Structures are given as C-alpha cells and as structure tokens.
Coordinates of C-alpha atoms in Angstrom, one line a residue:
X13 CA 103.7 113.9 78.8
X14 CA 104.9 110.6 78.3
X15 CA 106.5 109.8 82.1
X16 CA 102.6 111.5 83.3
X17 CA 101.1 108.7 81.2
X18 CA 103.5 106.1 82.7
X19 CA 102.6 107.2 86.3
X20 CA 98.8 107.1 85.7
X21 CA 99.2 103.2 84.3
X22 CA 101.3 103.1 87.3
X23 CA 98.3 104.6 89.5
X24 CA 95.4 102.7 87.5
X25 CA 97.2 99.3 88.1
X26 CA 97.7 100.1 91.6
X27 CA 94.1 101.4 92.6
X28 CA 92.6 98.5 90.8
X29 CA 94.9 96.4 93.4
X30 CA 93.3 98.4 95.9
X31 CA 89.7 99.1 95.1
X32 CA 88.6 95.5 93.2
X33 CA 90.7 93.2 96.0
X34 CA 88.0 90.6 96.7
X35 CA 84.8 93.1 95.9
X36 CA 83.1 89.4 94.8
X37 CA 84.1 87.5 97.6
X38 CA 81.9 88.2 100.7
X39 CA 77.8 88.5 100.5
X40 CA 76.1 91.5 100.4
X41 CA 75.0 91.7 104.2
X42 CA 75.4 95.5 105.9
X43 CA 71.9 97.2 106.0
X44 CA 72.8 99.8 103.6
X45 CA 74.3 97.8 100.8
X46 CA 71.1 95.4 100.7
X47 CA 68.6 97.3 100.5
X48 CA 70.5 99.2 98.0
X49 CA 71.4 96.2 95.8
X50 CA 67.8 94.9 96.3
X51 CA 66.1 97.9 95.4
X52 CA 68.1 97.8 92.2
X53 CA 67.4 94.2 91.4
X54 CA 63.1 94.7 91.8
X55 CA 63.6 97.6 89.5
X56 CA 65.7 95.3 87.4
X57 CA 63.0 92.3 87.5
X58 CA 60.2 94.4 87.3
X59 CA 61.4 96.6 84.2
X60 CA 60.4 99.9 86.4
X61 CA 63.4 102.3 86.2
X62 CA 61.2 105.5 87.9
X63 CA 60.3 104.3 91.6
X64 CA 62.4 102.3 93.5
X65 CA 61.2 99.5 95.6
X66 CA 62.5 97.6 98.4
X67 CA 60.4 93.6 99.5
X68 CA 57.7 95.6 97.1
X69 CA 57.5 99.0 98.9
X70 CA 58.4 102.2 98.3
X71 CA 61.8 102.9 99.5
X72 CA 62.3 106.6 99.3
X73 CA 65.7 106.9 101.1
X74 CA 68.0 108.2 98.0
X75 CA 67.7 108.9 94.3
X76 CA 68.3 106.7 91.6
X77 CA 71.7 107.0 89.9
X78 CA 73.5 104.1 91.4
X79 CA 70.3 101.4 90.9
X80 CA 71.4 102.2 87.5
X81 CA 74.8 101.2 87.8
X82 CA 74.2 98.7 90.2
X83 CA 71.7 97.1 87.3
X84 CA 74.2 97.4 84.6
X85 CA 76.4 95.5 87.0
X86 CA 73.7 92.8 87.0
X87 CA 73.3 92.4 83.4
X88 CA 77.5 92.3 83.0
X89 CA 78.0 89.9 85.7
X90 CA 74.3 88.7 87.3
X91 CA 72.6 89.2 90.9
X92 CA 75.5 89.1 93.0
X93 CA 78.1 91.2 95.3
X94 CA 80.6 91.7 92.1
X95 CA 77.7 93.1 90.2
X96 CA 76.3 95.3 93.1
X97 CA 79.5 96.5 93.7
X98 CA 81.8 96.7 90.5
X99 CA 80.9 100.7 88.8
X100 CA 81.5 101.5 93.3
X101 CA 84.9 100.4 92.4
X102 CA 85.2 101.7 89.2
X103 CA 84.3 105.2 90.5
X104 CA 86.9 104.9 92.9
X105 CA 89.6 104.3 90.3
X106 CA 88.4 107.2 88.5
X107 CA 88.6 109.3 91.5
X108 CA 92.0 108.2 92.1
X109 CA 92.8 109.2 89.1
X110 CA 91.3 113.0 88.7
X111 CA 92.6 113.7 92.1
X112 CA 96.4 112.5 91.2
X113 CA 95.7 114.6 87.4
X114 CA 94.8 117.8 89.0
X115 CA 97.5 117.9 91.2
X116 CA 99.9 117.0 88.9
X117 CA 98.7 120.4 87.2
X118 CA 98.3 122.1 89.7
X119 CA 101.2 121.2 92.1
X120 CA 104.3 119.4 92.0
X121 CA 104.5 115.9 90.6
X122 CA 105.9 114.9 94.4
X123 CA 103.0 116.5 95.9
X124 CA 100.4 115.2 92.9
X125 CA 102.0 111.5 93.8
X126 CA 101.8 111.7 97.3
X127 CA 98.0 112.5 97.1
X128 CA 97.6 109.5 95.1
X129 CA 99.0 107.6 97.1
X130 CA 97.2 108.9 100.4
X131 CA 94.1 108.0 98.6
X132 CA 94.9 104.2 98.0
X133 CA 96.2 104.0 101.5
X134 CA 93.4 105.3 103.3
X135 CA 91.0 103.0 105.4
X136 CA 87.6 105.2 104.5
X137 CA 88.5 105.5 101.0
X138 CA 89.3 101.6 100.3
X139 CA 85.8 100.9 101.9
X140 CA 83.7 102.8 100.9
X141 CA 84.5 102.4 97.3
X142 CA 83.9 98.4 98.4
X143 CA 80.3 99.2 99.1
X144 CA 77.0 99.4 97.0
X145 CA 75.9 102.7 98.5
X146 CA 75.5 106.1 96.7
X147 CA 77.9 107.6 99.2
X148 CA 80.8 106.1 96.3
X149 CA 79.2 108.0 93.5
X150 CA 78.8 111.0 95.5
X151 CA 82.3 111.0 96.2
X152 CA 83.4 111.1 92.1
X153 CA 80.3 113.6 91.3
X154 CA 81.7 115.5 94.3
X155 CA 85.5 115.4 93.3
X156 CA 84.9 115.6 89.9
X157 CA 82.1 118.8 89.8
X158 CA 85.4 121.1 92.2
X159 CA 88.3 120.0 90.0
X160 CA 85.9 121.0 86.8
X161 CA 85.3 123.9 88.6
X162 CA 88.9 124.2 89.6
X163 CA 90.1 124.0 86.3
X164 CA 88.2 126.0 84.5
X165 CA 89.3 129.1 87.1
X166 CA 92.5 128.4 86.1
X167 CA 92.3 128.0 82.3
X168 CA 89.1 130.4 81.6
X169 CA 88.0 127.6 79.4
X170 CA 84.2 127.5 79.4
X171 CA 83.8 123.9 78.9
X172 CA 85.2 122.5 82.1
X173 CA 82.3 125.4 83.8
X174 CA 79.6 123.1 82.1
X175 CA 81.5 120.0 83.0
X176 CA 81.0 121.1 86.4
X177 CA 77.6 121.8 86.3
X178 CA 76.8 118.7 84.7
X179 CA 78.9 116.1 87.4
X180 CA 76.7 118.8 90.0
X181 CA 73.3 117.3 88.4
X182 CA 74.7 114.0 88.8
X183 CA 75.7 114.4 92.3
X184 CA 72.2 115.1 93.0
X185 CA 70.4 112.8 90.7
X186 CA 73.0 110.2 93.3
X187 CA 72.2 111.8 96.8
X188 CA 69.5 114.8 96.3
X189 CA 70.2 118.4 98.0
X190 CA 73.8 117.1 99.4
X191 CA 75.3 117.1 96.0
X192 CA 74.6 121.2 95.4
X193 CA 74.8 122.3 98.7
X194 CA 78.7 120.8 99.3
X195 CA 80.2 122.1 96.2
X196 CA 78.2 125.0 95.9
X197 CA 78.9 126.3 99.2
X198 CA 82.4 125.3 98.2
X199 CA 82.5 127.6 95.4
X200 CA 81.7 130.3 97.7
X201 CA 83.5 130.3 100.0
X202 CA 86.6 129.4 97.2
X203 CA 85.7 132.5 95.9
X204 CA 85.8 134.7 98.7
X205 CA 89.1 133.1 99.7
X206 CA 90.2 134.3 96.5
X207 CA 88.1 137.8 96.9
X208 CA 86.8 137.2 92.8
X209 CA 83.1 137.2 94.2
X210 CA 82.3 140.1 92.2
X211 CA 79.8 141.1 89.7
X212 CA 82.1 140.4 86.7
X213 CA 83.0 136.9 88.7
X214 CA 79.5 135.9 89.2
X215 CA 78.1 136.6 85.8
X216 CA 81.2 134.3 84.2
X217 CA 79.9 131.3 85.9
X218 CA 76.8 131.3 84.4
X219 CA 74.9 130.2 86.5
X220 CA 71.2 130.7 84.7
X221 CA 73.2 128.0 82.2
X222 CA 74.2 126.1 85.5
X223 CA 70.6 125.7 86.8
X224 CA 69.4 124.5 83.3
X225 CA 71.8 122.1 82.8
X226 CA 71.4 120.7 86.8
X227 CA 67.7 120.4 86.0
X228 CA 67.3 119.3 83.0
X229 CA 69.6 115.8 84.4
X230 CA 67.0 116.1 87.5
X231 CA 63.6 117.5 86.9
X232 CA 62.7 114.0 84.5
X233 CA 63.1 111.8 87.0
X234 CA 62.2 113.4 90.0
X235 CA 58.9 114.9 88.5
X236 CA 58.1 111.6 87.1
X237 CA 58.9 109.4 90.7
X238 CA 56.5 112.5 91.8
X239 CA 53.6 111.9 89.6
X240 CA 54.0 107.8 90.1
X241 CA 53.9 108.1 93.4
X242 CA 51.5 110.8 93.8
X243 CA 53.9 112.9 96.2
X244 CA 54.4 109.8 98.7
X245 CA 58.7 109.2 97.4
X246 CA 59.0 113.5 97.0
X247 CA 57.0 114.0 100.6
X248 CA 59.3 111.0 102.6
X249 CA 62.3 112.1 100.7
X250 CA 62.7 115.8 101.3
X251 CA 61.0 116.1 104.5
X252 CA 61.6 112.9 106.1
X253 CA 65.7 111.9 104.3
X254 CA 66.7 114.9 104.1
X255 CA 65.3 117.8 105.9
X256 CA 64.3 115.4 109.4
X257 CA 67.6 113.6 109.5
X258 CA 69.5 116.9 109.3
X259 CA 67.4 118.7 112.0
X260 CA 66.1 116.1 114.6
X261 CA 68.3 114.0 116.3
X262 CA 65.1 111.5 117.0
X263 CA 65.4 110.3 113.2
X264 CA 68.8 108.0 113.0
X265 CA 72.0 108.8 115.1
X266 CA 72.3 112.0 117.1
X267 CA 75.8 112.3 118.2
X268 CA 78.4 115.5 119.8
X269 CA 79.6 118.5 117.3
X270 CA 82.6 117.3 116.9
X271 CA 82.4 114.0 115.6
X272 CA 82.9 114.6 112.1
X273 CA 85.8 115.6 112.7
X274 CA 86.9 112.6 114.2
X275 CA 85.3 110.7 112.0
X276 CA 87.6 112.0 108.8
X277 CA 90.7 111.6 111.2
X278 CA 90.1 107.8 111.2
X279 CA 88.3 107.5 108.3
X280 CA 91.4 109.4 106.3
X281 CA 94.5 107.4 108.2
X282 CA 97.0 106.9 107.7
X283 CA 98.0 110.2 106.3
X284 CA 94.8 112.0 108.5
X285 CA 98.5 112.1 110.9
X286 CA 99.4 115.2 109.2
X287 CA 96.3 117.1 109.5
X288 CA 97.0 119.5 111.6
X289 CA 100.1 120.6 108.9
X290 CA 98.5 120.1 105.6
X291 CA 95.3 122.3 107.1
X292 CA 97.5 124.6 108.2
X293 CA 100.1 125.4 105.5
X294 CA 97.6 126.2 102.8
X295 CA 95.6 128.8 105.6
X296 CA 98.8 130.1 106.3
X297 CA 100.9 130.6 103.6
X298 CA 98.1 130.4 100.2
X299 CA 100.7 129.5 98.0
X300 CA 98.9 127.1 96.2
X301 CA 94.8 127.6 94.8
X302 CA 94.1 124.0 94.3
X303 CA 95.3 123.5 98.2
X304 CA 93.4 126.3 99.2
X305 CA 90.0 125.0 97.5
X306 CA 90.4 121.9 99.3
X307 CA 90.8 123.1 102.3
X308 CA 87.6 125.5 101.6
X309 CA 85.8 122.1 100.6
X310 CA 87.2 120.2 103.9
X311 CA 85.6 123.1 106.1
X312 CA 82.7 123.6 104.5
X313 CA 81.9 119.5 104.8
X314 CA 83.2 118.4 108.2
X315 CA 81.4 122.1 109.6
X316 CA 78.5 120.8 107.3
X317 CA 77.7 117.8 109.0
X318 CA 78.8 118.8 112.3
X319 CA 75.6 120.9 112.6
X320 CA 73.7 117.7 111.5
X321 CA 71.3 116.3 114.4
X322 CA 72.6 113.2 112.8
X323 CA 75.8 112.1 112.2
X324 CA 77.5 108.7 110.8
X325 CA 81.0 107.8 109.4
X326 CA 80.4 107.7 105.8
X327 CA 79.2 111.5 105.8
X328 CA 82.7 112.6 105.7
X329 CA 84.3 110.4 102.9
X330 CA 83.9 113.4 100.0
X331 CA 86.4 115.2 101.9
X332 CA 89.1 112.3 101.5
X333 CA 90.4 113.3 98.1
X334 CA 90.7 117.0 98.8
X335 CA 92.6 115.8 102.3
X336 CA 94.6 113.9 99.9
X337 CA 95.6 116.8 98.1
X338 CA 96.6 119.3 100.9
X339 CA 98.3 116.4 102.6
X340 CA 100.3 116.0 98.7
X341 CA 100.9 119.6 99.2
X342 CA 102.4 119.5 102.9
X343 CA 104.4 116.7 102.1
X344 CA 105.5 117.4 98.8
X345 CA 107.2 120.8 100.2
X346 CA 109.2 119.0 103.3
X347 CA 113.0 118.0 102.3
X348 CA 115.8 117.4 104.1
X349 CA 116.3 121.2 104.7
X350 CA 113.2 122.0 106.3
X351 CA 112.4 118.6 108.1
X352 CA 112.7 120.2 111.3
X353 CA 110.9 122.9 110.7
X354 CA 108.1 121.1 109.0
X355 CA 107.3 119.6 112.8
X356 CA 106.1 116.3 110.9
X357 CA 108.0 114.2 113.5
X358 CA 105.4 113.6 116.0
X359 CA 102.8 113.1 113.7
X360 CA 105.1 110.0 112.5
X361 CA 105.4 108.6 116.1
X362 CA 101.6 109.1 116.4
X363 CA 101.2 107.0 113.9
X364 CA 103.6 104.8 114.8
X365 CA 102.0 104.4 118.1
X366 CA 98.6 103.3 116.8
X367 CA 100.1 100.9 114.3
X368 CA 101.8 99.7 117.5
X369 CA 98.4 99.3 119.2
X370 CA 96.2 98.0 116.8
X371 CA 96.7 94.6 116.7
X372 CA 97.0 94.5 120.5
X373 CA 93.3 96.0 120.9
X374 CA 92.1 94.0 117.7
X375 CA 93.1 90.6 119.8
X376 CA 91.7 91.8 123.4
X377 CA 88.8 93.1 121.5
X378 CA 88.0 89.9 119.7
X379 CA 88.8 87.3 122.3
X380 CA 86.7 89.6 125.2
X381 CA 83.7 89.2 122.7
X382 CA 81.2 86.4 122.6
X383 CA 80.5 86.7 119.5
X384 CA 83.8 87.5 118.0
X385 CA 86.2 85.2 119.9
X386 CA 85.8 82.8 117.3
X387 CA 87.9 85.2 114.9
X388 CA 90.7 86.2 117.4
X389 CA 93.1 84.6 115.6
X390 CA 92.6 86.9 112.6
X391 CA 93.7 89.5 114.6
X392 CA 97.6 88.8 113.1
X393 CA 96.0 90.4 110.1
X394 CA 97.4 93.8 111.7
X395 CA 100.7 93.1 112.7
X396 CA 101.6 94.3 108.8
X397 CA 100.7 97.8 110.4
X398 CA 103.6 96.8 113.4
X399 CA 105.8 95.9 110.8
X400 CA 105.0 99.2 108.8
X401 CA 106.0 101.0 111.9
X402 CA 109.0 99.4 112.3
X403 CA 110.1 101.1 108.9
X404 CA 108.6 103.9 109.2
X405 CA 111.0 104.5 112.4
X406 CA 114.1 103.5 110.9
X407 CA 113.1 106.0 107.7
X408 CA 112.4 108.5 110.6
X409 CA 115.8 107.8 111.6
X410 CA 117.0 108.3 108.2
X411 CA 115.2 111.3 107.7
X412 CA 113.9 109.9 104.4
X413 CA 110.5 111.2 103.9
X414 CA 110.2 108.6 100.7
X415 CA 110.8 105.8 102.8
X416 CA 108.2 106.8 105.7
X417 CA 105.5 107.6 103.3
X418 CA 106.0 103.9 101.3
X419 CA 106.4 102.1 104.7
X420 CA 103.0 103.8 105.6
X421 CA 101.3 103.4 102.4
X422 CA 102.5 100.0 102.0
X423 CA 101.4 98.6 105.7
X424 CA 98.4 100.1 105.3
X425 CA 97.4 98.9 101.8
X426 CA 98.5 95.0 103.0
X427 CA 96.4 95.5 105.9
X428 CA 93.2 96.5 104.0
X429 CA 93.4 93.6 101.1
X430 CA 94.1 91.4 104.4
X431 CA 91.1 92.6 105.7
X432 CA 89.3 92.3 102.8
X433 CA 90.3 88.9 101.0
X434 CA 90.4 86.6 105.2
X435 CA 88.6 88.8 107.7
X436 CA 85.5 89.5 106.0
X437 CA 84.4 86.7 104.2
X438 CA 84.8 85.1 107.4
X439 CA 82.4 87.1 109.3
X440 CA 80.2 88.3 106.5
X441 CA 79.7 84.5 105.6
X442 CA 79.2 83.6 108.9
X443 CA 75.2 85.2 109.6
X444 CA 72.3 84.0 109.9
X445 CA 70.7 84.6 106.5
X446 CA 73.2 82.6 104.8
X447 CA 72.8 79.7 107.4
X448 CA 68.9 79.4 107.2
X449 CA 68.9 79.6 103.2
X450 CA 67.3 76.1 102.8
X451 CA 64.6 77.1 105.8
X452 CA 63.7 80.7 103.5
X453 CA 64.4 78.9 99.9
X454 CA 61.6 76.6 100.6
X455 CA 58.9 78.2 102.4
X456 CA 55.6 78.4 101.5
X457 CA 54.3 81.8 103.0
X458 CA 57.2 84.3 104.7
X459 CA 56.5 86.5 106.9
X460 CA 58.2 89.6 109.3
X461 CA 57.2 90.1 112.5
X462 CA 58.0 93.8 113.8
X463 CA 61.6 94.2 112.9
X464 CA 64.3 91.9 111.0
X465 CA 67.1 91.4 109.4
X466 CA 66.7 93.2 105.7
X467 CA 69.0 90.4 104.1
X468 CA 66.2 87.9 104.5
X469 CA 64.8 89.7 101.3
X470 CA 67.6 89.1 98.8
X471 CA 67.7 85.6 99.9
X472 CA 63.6 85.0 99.6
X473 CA 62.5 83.7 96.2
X474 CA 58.9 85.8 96.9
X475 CA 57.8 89.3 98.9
X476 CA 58.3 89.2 102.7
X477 CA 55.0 90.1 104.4
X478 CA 55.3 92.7 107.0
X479 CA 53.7 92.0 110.5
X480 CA 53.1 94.6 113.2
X481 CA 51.1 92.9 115.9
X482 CA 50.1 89.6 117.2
X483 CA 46.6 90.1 115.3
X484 CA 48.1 90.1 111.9
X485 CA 50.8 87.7 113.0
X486 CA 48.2 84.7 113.7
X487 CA 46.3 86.0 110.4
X488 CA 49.7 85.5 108.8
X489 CA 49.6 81.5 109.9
X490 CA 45.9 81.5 109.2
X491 CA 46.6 82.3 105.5
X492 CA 49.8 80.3 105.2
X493 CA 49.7 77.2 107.8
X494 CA 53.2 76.1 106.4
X495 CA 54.6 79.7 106.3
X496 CA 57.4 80.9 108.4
X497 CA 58.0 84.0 110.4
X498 CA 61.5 85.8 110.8
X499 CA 61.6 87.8 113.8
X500 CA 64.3 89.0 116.4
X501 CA 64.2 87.4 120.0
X502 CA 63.3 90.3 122.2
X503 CA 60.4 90.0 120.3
X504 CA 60.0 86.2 121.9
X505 CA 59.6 87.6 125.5
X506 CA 58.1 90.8 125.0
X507 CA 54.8 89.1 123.5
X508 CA 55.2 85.8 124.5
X509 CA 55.4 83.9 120.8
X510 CA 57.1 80.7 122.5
X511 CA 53.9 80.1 123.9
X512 CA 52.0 79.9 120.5
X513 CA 54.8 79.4 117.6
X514 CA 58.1 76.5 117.7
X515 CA 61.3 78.5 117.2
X516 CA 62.8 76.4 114.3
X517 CA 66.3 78.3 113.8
X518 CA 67.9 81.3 115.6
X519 CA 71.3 82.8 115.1
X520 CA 73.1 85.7 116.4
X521 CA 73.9 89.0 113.9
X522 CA 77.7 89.8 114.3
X523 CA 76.8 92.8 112.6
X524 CA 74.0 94.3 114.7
X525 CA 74.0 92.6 117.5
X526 CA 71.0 90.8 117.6
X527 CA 69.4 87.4 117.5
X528 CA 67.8 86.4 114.2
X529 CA 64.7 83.9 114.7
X530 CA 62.5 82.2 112.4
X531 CA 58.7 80.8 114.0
X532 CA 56.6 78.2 112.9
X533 CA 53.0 77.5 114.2
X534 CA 52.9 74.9 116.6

C-alpha cells in the first residue's frame, strides 16, 4: 500500500510537469477554445448560468459542464488562458491517475506503470488536456464512467455501478448523446465479450436506477436551456451538432473511413508504435478483463467515428487511456525471454525512424512556408526526439525494454514542454488580434463583415455587430461614422470595399490561413 502511494505522488508530480507546463503562457486563440472561453465569460458577466452565449448570441454547439469550470477558473485566477484552461488540466491529472490505479488492480504494477507513463508521453493526450474544450472533460467522464463500471464487475460492489452512472450523466451534461452512446455501447459489447449479457446480468446493472440518476444530472438543465430558448439551443443542438454533423458530410469536415484510425495512431505516439501488439494480445489470448474492455472501448470509438460524415482529430482522444492500458499490458508481459517472440522490434525502429525524421520535415516545412519561415529555427525543438532515438537504439541493442520505454517517454515529454513553453507562445502571440488591440480597444462602433476571426470578441470591450451584405455594412458606418469593420481580404475583391472603406490594418492568420482586415469609412 505504501510503495502504491509513493508511485501515485510519483505520477501526480510528474503529470502536473506534463499537463500545467506553460498552460498560462500563450493567448487563447484556436477557434474552439475562444468561443469556448468566451461563452463562459458572457455567462460569467451576465450572471446567466442556463444559455450560453457567444458576441451575445446563442451558441448551441455543446452543453454546459465545462463553462462551469471554465468560470470557476475565472473567479480563482481572472479572465485569462490559466483560468480558461486550469480544471482542463486538472482533469488530465486525474485521468492519469485512474488509468495508472485501475491497472495497478487490475494488472501488473509494470504493466499499470507503463500505461501511466504512455499517457504523459503521448502528443494527443498532453494537448488536449492544454485546451479549453469539453473534449478534456469528456475524456475523464469517459475514463472514469468504464473503470466505475469496470470495477464494480469485478468486486460486485454496487456503489462503483452508481458511480458509473453518475460520471455517464456528466459525460453528457459535457458533450450531449456522445457521452452514453461510447460507454454504453462499450458496456455491450464488454459484456458480450465476456458472454454475461444475460437476464440475471442485465437486471444487476440496474439500469431503471441508471436512467434516473443520468437524468436527474441532465433533464434540469437541458429542459430549462429548452424553455429559455423556446426550442431554438434543443432544435440547433440535436439536429444540427449532433445528428447533421454525424450524417452529412456538407456540415464541417467530411473525410475517408479510415481516418480515425490514423488519427489515434498519431494522436497516441509514441507508444501508438505498438498497436498492432497491444490490440492484438488481448483479442488473442483474453487473459486479462480490464485489457479486454479497453480494447472493446477502442473499437467501439475509432469504428464509432469512422462512420461519422465528419471526422476531426480530437474525436479519438477518449480512446487514449484505454490504448494506454493495453499497450501497459503488452509491454508489461515482454522480458528478456520472450523479446523475440514479442515481435516489438520493428515497432522500435518505426519509431525510431520518425523521431529521425521529424525534425528534418519540421525545418523544410517551416522554411518552405511564407508564413512560417520566420520560426524555422524553432525547428531544433525536435532534435530531443533524434536524441531519444539514439537511446532508444542502443537499449534495443541492449535488449532492455526499461531503457527503450524511458528513452521514448523521456524524448517525447522534452519535446512537448518544448513545444509548449518556445514554440507556441511564439506563434500564438504572433496574430493579428493581439497586434490590432489598441485599433479594437478604442473603437467606437465594431463591426463584422461576413466572416472573421472569432478572437476579435475576447479582445472587444463591447458586442461585435454581425454584417452580411454591403446594405447593412454602409448602415453599419451610417450608425457609427468612427466605427470599424473586421473582415477577411477575399472579402476586399469579391465586393469591392477598397473602393468605399480605407484598409487601416491587415495581418495574416498563421492559424487559418487567412488575412485578417479591419475597414474604416473613407
């Protein structure tokens, strides 16, 4: 008990190393994190904690469970990038630390440490526990609802069956139908695997209780954002968030079937090397119930979103912890005996090959770029992946597993805080809403003319006035003769505006790729 207690300080210490390395330090700039942040702050400022808001409107993408966390964040440490993102974080650590507790249980400690391990080393997991998005809550509720679940098939004790119900209703008071469908489905299938779906099965679960308990942490808010609203946040957010972007690939990003799939293999490296193996060892063999869950939980989610019209990234990132664990339990079976056997070998010179190549691609990728050859000189960032890879060979050599897995963890971890604490406050500070701050502090009117940059909001002291055509564009300037406009430049030669309005800053959007403008009237 005591050396368990020793290795979770060990693993709390290290994943706050990980997960908090320079959270504060870079503005709040992707699309997704303002508007989340934002929308937290108006229903900060304007005391309204049932309909969220975005520049005044109603912004029905996503329930409301991280505004809340995201506004305690403001009241601990104010408006800011540390506040938006700190409980994101903080989740994180807490994942960290379920997933390295139930395999500790539930598997060998070299297994249970392993899966720790790959969870701190992992490129997806480190940012998206950096962002203010739900996707970061999603991922504990997620995590924390199976290993609930998880445990109480194992023990029998009936608490940790309503713990998991309850961190289901929170999963869906985070991200709506996404947080019962994955882990429910999950369940399923689990229990299929195992062949307990029976009649005496189901009626254990309780899951009359289970609905109860899911709905009573739901049905308040979502029938009171209903009645607010009059249907408008329930009618865009079921039909339009969740149903359209699942079944029409005009709404977002339509993509190939198999994306997902790559997706998790980058998202998940550098340990996503041994995926093949630690999918196949618990399909194979079934030794082990908590490896066998996860990969039920990896299926179901990568096969999940694979039939999604729509298909991004972040999607995947629940399935990091669980590919965590069958990776601990891969790798916590492979000694000295059975290294051969294991087949692990070109995995290792895969990876060694791409730790190789990064830095290469990251310098021809940044100097062939007009807008990033400014920053090709950060691209040394990643030669502590080439020096990983040097280690990891001569451990290969060594046939010391311990040694390649800390020369991959390590290299990987140095590369992330790298990335986080020089590369992006570089380019995150380097965009056009930061540079025009004293242009948006002091205007008198603002205005947005067809499409723009969201991060104008957080940085406006007033609402930003939405403009679709030239009509209410010149009413705009009618209304507010000192106002400005904030546009993007396709916009100047598709209608013409330099023939009417002075151009009075423009900058490019490393992050989008477009140019920001800002008009005046003539």
């Amino acid at each position: 008990m005591k050396k368990t207690k020793n290795q979770l300080i060990i693993i709390f210490c290290a994943s706050i190393l990980v997960l908090f390395a320079n959270i504060w330090g870079y503005p709040l700039y992707i699309l997704d994190e303002v508007k989340n942040a934002q929308c937290a702050y108006e229903m900060m400022e304007s005391e309204n904690y049932i309909v969220p808001t975005f520049n005044g409107a109603l912004r029905a993408d996503k329930p409301p469970l991280h505004y809340y966390f995201m506004i305690a964040g403001y009241k601990i440490f104010g408006m800011g990038a540390l506040g938006a993102r700190f409980f994101s974080a903080v989740f994180g650590i807490l994942t960290v630390l379920l997933t390295f507790r139930i395999s500790r249980m539930y598997m060998t400690e070299r297994a249970a440490k392993v899966a720790a391990v790959c969870l701190l080393a992992s490129v997806g997991f480190a940012f998206q526990f950096h962002l203010a998005t739900p996707d970061a809550y999603l991922i504990f509720f997620m995590t924390a609802s199976l290993f609930s679940f998880f445990h109480h098939f194992q023990s029998g004790k009936k608490r940790y069956l309503y713990f998991t119900y309850v961190a289901i209703g929170l999963a869906v008071l985070t991200k709506g139908p996404v947080g019962l469908i994955l882990p429910g489905v999950s369940i399923f299938f689990f229990l299929i695997a195992k062949k307990k779906l029976k009649k005496k099965q189901i009626k254990q679960l309780k899951i009359w209780q289970g609905a109860l308990i899911i709905l009573g942490i739901n049905l308040p808010w979502y029938l009171s954002v209903h009645f607010m609203t009059e249907g408008v946040w329930t009618e865009q957010f079921f039909l339009f968030h969740n149903y359209g972007r699942y079944t029409s690939s005009e709404i977002g990003h339509g993509s190939a079937f198999f994306l997902p799939t790559l997706f998790i293999i980058g998202w998940a490296l550098p340990f996503s090397a041994f995926l093949i193996q630690s999918l196949h060892k618990p399909f194979k063999y079934r030794l082990n119930d908590l490896a066998i869950l996860s990969l039920v939980t990896f299926t179901v989610t990568i096969v999940f979103f694979s039939l999604s019209s729509n298909k991004l990234i972040h999607y995947v990132s629940p399935t990091i912890p669980f590919v965590a664990i069958m990776t601990g339990n891969f790798l916590g079976g492979v000694n000295s005996a059975n290294w051969k056997s294991s087949k692990m070998n070109w995995s290792i010179y895969f990876l060694i090959g791409i730790c190789v190549l990064v830095p290469i691609i990251a310098y021809f990728a940044f100097s062939s770029s007009s807008e990033f050859a400014a920053y090709t000189n950060f691209s040394f960032i990643f030669l502590s992946l080439t020096a990983g890879a040097g280690f990891m060979l001569f451990f290969l050599f060594k046939k010391s597993l311990k040694g390649v897995v800390i020369s991959m963890a390590t290299s990987f971890i140095l590369n992330t805080n790298l990335i986080f604490y020089l590369l992006m406050p570089q380019i995150f500070n380097d965009n056009p809403v930061k540079a025009s701050e004293p242009i948006v502090a002091s205007a008198e009117g603002i205005g947005a003319f067809r499409n723009f940059n969201s991060a104008f909001v957080m940085g406006a002291n007033q609402r930003i006035l939405q403009l679709s055509n030239l009509k209410e564009l010149e009413q705009f300037f009618s209304d507010y003769p000192n106002g400005i406009v904030i546009t993007r430049d396709k916009y100047l030669e598709e209608f013409g505006l330099e023939s009417y309005y002075e151009v009075i800053f423009e900058k490019n959007d490393l992050i989008d790729e477009n140019n920001s403008i800002i008009l005046k009237k003539r």
